Amino acid sequence: MLHTNASARTLSIDIGGSGIKVMVLDKSGAPLSERVRLDTPQPATPEAVLNTIKQLVMSVGEFERISAGFPGVVRMGVIETAANLHPDWIGYNLATELSKRLQKATRVINDADMQGLGAISGQGVELVITLGTGFGSALFVDGKLVPNLEMAHHRFRKGETYEEQLGRAALEKVGEQKWNKRLQKAINSLQKLFNYDFLYIGGGEAKLVKLPLAQNIKIISNLNGLLGGIALWKDLEAL
Ligand code: BGC
């Protein structure tokens, strides 16, 4: 059941390690509802998360299709990794389940990929990192997504990964100042690795970034995590 209606309203869902947010967007990606949020249920099993989404959806009005960002590797709607949620997610077909339960066509991608789609300019090499429970990363070349770039669990420094050094647990442990210093080191390392034209820094903790940033580095609002939902349906808008 695919909608080719260019005026279709899109329910955008951002599934995070600590919060789940939803909002309805119009065909141009402008918000049609408030952004509503509930804490991610613990344990964050597929069933518990889907129930939370169902609850959230009741307050946002009508929509014709669904986009969801998930904090792990996603291939064809199926979850392959879920470092900060329950292991029952592995192998779970989130796209099929959401579309079955909410009776609408659904597309699912990685949360950082979705965030990036809401922020990029579409020109050159654009890297996006998100600072929240986990460490999200997304890469675009002239607007085209290189899906599922996972810096999070890659070795960064002192025998620890990017997520171990910069995720929320690390922030809480070492404090903002040290976390900012680490972030500066991460930016230097990512710059050397990707030679990006632009770097966007998003996620719930981006507001804590207190670094002098080069001109090609931009802090983006966490709202982009939801606004990016519209880009998942771009191919249909062209029909
Ligand atoms: C996951 C990524 C995700 C990031 C931010 C990491 O732990 O592996 O897929 O994008 O957290 O949620």
Tab-separated table of C-alpha atoms and ligand atoms in Angstrom:
chain	number	residue	atom	x	y	z
A	1	MET	CA	0.000	0.000	0.000
A	2	LEU	CA	2.130	2.904	-1.241
A	3	HIS	CA	0.826	6.431	-1.384
A	4	THR	CA	1.806	8.473	-4.381
A	5	ASN	CA	-0.196	11.428	-3.182
A	6	ALA	CA	2.124	14.446	-3.178
A	7	SER	CA	0.106	16.077	-0.413
A	8	ALA	CA	0.501	13.103	1.921
A	9	ARG	CA	1.149	13.954	5.539
A	10	THR	CA	4.119	12.146	7.082
A	11	LEU	CA	4.333	10.929	10.656
A	12	SER	CA	7.996	11.308	11.588
A	13	ILE	CA	9.291	9.222	14.490
A	14	ASP	CA	12.678	9.630	16.181
A	15	ILE	CA	13.464	6.620	18.368
A	16	GLY	CA	16.253	7.434	20.806
A	17	GLY	CA	17.972	5.739	23.695
A	18	SER	CA	16.314	8.079	26.200
A	19	GLY	CA	13.359	9.642	24.384
A	20	ILE	CA	10.920	8.874	21.586
A	21	LYS	CA	9.640	11.874	19.644
A	22	VAL	CA	6.969	12.200	16.959
A	23	MET	CA	5.622	14.950	14.757
A	24	VAL	CA	3.497	15.199	11.601
A	25	LEU	CA	5.020	16.987	8.579
A	26	ASP	CA	3.434	18.364	5.426
A	27	LYS	CA	4.729	17.553	1.940
A	28	SER	CA	7.382	20.270	2.151
A	29	GLY	CA	8.605	19.010	5.511
A	30	ALA	CA	6.997	21.781	7.564
A	31	PRO	CA	5.540	20.718	10.932
A	32	LEU	CA	1.779	20.145	11.057
A	33	SER	CA	1.733	19.142	14.723
A	34	GLU	CA	3.578	19.780	17.943
A	35	ARG	CA	6.655	17.683	18.595
A	36	VAL	CA	5.592	15.263	21.312
A	37	ARG	CA	7.954	13.162	23.383
A	38	LEU	CA	7.862	10.327	25.884
A	39	ASP	CA	10.760	8.683	27.696
A	40	THR	CA	12.030	5.526	26.022
A	41	PRO	CA	10.516	2.657	28.053
A	42	GLN	CA	12.920	0.460	30.011
A	43	PRO	CA	13.627	-2.234	29.083
A	44	ALA	CA	13.359	-0.896	25.533
A	45	THR	CA	11.996	-4.022	23.864
A	46	PRO	CA	10.291	-3.770	20.466
A	47	GLU	CA	6.886	-4.293	22.085
A	48	ALA	CA	7.404	-1.573	24.721
A	49	VAL	CA	8.757	0.934	22.174
A	50	LEU	CA	5.889	0.268	19.744
A	51	ASN	CA	3.384	0.782	22.547
A	52	THR	CA	5.007	4.118	23.399
A	53	ILE	CA	4.822	5.152	19.728
A	54	LYS	CA	1.143	4.190	19.639
A	55	GLN	CA	0.516	6.389	22.663
A	56	LEU	CA	2.360	9.341	21.121
A	57	VAL	CA	0.546	9.004	17.817
A	58	MET	CA	-2.816	9.546	19.490
A	59	SER	CA	-2.021	13.220	20.059
A	60	VAL	CA	-0.718	14.303	16.636
A	61	GLY	CA	-3.694	13.998	14.310
A	62	GLU	CA	-4.011	12.423	10.873
A	63	PHE	CA	-1.189	11.232	8.589
A	64	GLU	CA	-0.875	9.034	5.505
A	65	ARG	CA	2.629	7.576	5.805
A	66	ILE	CA	5.401	7.018	8.323
A	67	SER	CA	9.161	7.697	8.518
A	68	ALA	CA	11.147	6.399	11.465
A	69	GLY	CA	14.744	6.914	12.583
A	70	PHE	CA	16.171	4.065	14.659
A	71	PRO	CA	19.394	4.169	16.751
A	72	GLY	CA	21.166	1.290	15.035
A	73	VAL	CA	21.997	-0.208	11.655
A	74	VAL	CA	18.847	-0.573	9.540
A	75	ARG	CA	18.663	-2.469	6.264
A	76	MET	CA	15.411	-2.593	4.283
A	77	GLY	CA	13.412	-1.838	7.422
A	78	VAL	CA	15.078	-4.585	9.437
A	79	ILE	CA	17.135	-3.751	12.543
A	80	GLU	CA	20.668	-5.148	12.532
A	81	THR	CA	22.148	-3.502	15.641
A	82	ALA	CA	20.679	-1.759	18.682
A	83	ALA	CA	23.514	-0.920	21.087
A	84	ASN	CA	21.378	1.237	23.408
A	85	LEU	CA	18.085	-0.642	23.224
A	86	HIS	CA	17.035	-4.202	24.024
A	87	PRO	CA	18.804	-7.019	22.071
A	88	ASP	CA	15.385	-8.344	20.968
A	89	TRP	CA	15.549	-5.668	18.272
A	90	ILE	CA	18.149	-7.572	16.279
A	91	GLY	CA	16.470	-9.012	13.194
A	92	TYR	CA	13.189	-7.204	13.901
A	93	ASN	CA	11.349	-5.823	10.887
A	94	LEU	CA	10.388	-2.437	12.259
A	95	ALA	CA	9.032	-1.125	8.955
A	96	THR	CA	6.622	-4.038	8.594
A	97	GLU	CA	5.518	-3.892	12.232
A	98	LEU	CA	4.869	-0.160	12.216
A	99	SER	CA	2.946	-0.337	8.991
A	100	LYS	CA	0.893	-3.281	10.293
A	101	ARG	CA	0.047	-1.584	13.575
A	102	LEU	CA	-0.568	1.935	12.279
A	103	GLN	CA	-1.949	0.864	8.897
A	104	LYS	CA	0.279	3.180	6.875
A	105	ALA	CA	3.204	2.716	4.485
A	106	THR	CA	6.428	2.978	6.511
A	107	ARG	CA	10.105	3.607	5.840
A	108	VAL	CA	12.803	3.216	8.479
A	109	ILE	CA	16.440	4.361	8.488
A	110	ASN	CA	19.208	4.985	11.007
A	111	ASP	CA	18.451	7.945	13.316
A	112	ALA	CA	21.633	9.887	12.444
A	113	ASP	CA	20.954	9.308	8.739
A	114	MET	CA	17.481	10.790	9.226
A	115	GLN	CA	18.851	13.703	11.223
A	116	GLY	CA	21.347	14.407	8.446
A	117	LEU	CA	18.666	14.361	5.771
A	118	GLY	CA	16.967	17.164	7.668
A	119	ALA	CA	20.111	19.271	7.847
A	120	ILE	CA	22.407	18.905	4.833
A	121	SER	CA	22.755	21.324	1.943
A	122	GLY	CA	23.192	18.581	-0.662
A	123	GLN	CA	26.577	19.824	-1.828
A	124	GLY	CA	29.927	18.161	-1.412
A	125	VAL	CA	30.971	15.801	1.343
A	126	GLU	CA	28.813	16.405	4.404
A	127	LEU	CA	29.362	14.592	7.671
A	128	VAL	CA	26.830	14.623	10.503
A	129	ILE	CA	27.464	13.557	14.070
A	130	THR	CA	24.827	13.367	16.782
A	131	LEU	CA	25.526	13.606	20.488
A	132	GLY	CA	22.939	11.903	22.658
A	133	THR	CA	22.666	8.598	24.463
A	134	GLY	CA	24.792	7.196	21.667
A	135	PHE	CA	27.168	8.726	19.126
A	136	GLY	CA	25.454	8.964	15.751
A	137	SER	CA	27.174	9.546	12.429
A	138	ALA	CA	25.997	10.007	8.855
A	139	LEU	CA	27.789	10.715	5.589
A	140	PHE	CA	26.444	12.361	2.415
A	141	VAL	CA	28.059	12.984	-0.944
A	142	ASP	CA	26.264	15.653	-2.997
A	143	GLY	CA	23.128	14.894	-1.006
A	144	LYS	CA	23.337	11.138	-1.481
A	145	LEU	CA	23.425	9.155	1.716
A	146	VAL	CA	26.113	6.569	2.402
A	147	PRO	CA	23.834	4.557	4.711
A	148	ASN	CA	24.687	3.245	8.161
A	149	LEU	CA	28.045	4.912	8.753
A	150	GLU	CA	28.830	3.720	12.281
A	151	MET	CA	31.626	5.685	13.926
A	152	ALA	CA	30.050	4.973	17.340
A	153	HIS	CA	31.655	1.611	18.017
A	154	HIS	CA	34.871	2.341	16.189
A	155	ARG	CA	38.067	2.760	18.228
A	156	PHE	CA	38.712	6.444	19.009
A	157	ARG	CA	41.322	6.895	21.766
A	158	LYS	CA	42.672	5.328	24.939
A	159	GLY	CA	41.289	1.960	23.895
A	160	GLU	CA	37.746	3.360	23.851
A	161	THR	CA	35.219	3.911	21.078
A	162	TYR	CA	33.679	7.242	20.027
A	163	GLU	CA	30.554	6.308	21.934
A	164	GLU	CA	32.436	5.236	25.053
A	165	GLN	CA	34.282	8.559	25.060
A	166	LEU	CA	31.458	10.865	23.975
A	167	GLY	CA	28.095	9.181	24.670
A	168	ARG	CA	25.824	10.426	27.454
A	169	ALA	CA	27.277	8.004	30.005
A	170	ALA	CA	30.755	9.461	29.393
A	171	LEU	CA	29.436	13.024	29.561
A	172	GLU	CA	27.855	12.309	32.926
A	173	LYS	CA	30.999	10.651	34.162
A	174	VAL	CA	33.668	13.148	33.094
A	175	GLY	CA	31.672	16.408	32.972
A	176	GLU	CA	31.139	18.989	30.243
A	177	GLN	CA	34.641	20.440	30.134
A	178	LYS	CA	36.474	17.198	29.577
A	179	TRP	CA	33.746	15.986	27.226
A	180	ASN	CA	34.214	19.148	25.119
A	181	LYS	CA	37.962	18.523	24.992
A	182	ARG	CA	37.329	14.996	23.788
A	183	LEU	CA	34.888	16.291	21.213
A	184	GLN	CA	37.534	18.640	19.853
A	185	LYS	CA	39.851	15.654	19.423
A	186	ALA	CA	37.077	13.700	17.707
A	187	ILE	CA	36.397	16.580	15.300
A	188	ASN	CA	40.120	16.774	14.456
A	189	SER	CA	40.249	13.061	13.821
A	190	LEU	CA	37.055	13.006	11.708
A	191	GLN	CA	38.246	15.985	9.708
A	192	LYS	CA	41.455	14.136	8.823
A	193	LEU	CA	39.563	10.962	8.003
A	194	PHE	CA	36.723	12.320	5.873
A	195	ASN	CA	38.055	15.685	4.654
A	196	TYR	CA	34.458	16.852	4.775
A	197	ASP	CA	33.250	20.104	3.262
A	198	PHE	CA	30.724	20.468	6.082
A	199	LEU	CA	30.284	18.966	9.501
A	200	TYR	CA	26.952	19.204	11.319
A	201	ILE	CA	26.698	18.484	15.035
A	202	GLY	CA	23.245	17.536	16.314
A	203	GLY	CA	21.556	15.467	18.989
A	204	GLY	CA	20.229	16.299	22.430
A	205	GLU	CA	23.641	17.210	23.875
A	206	ALA	CA	24.784	19.448	20.992
A	207	LYS	CA	23.661	22.403	23.103
A	208	LEU	CA	26.549	21.659	25.469
A	209	VAL	CA	29.196	22.107	22.775
A	210	LYS	CA	31.413	25.015	23.837
A	211	LEU	CA	34.186	24.986	21.274
A	212	PRO	CA	35.398	27.570	18.797
A	213	LEU	CA	34.055	26.030	15.606
A	214	ALA	CA	35.525	26.390	12.120
A	215	GLN	CA	33.293	28.050	9.518
A	216	ASN	CA	32.368	24.738	7.949
A	217	ILE	CA	31.028	23.293	11.214
A	218	LYS	CA	27.458	23.951	12.276
A	219	ILE	CA	25.435	23.034	15.355
A	220	ILE	CA	21.985	21.837	14.297
A	221	SER	CA	18.733	21.560	16.212
A	222	ASN	CA	17.552	18.197	17.451
A	223	LEU	CA	14.350	18.897	15.548
A	224	ASN	CA	16.224	17.898	12.378
A	225	GLY	CA	15.910	14.320	13.607
A	226	LEU	CA	12.210	14.597	12.806
A	227	LEU	CA	12.335	17.019	9.883
A	228	GLY	CA	14.573	14.588	7.993
A	229	GLY	CA	11.617	12.196	7.861
A	230	ILE	CA	10.228	13.913	4.794
A	231	ALA	CA	13.324	13.097	2.715
A	232	LEU	CA	12.587	9.377	2.912
A	233	TRP	CA	9.636	9.939	0.576
A	234	LYS	CA	11.317	12.242	-1.924
A	235	ASP	CA	11.212	9.654	-4.690
A	236	LEU	CA	7.417	9.569	-4.513
A	237	GLU	CA	7.120	13.358	-4.521
A	238	ALA	CA	8.831	13.327	-7.922
A	239	LEU	CA	6.144	11.101	-9.444
B	1	BGC	C1	24.272	3.424	17.172
B	1	BGC	C2	24.038	4.251	15.950
B	1	BGC	C3	23.149	5.443	16.296
B	1	BGC	C4	23.759	6.215	17.440
B	1	BGC	C5	22.891	7.394	17.863
B	1	BGC	C6	24.835	4.268	18.286
B	1	BGC	O1	25.007	3.507	19.440
B	1	BGC	O2	25.162	2.347	16.902
B	1	BGC	O3	23.431	3.481	14.942
B	1	BGC	O4	22.983	6.257	15.181
B	1	BGC	O5	23.970	5.374	18.553
B	1	BGC	O6	21.640	6.995	18.291
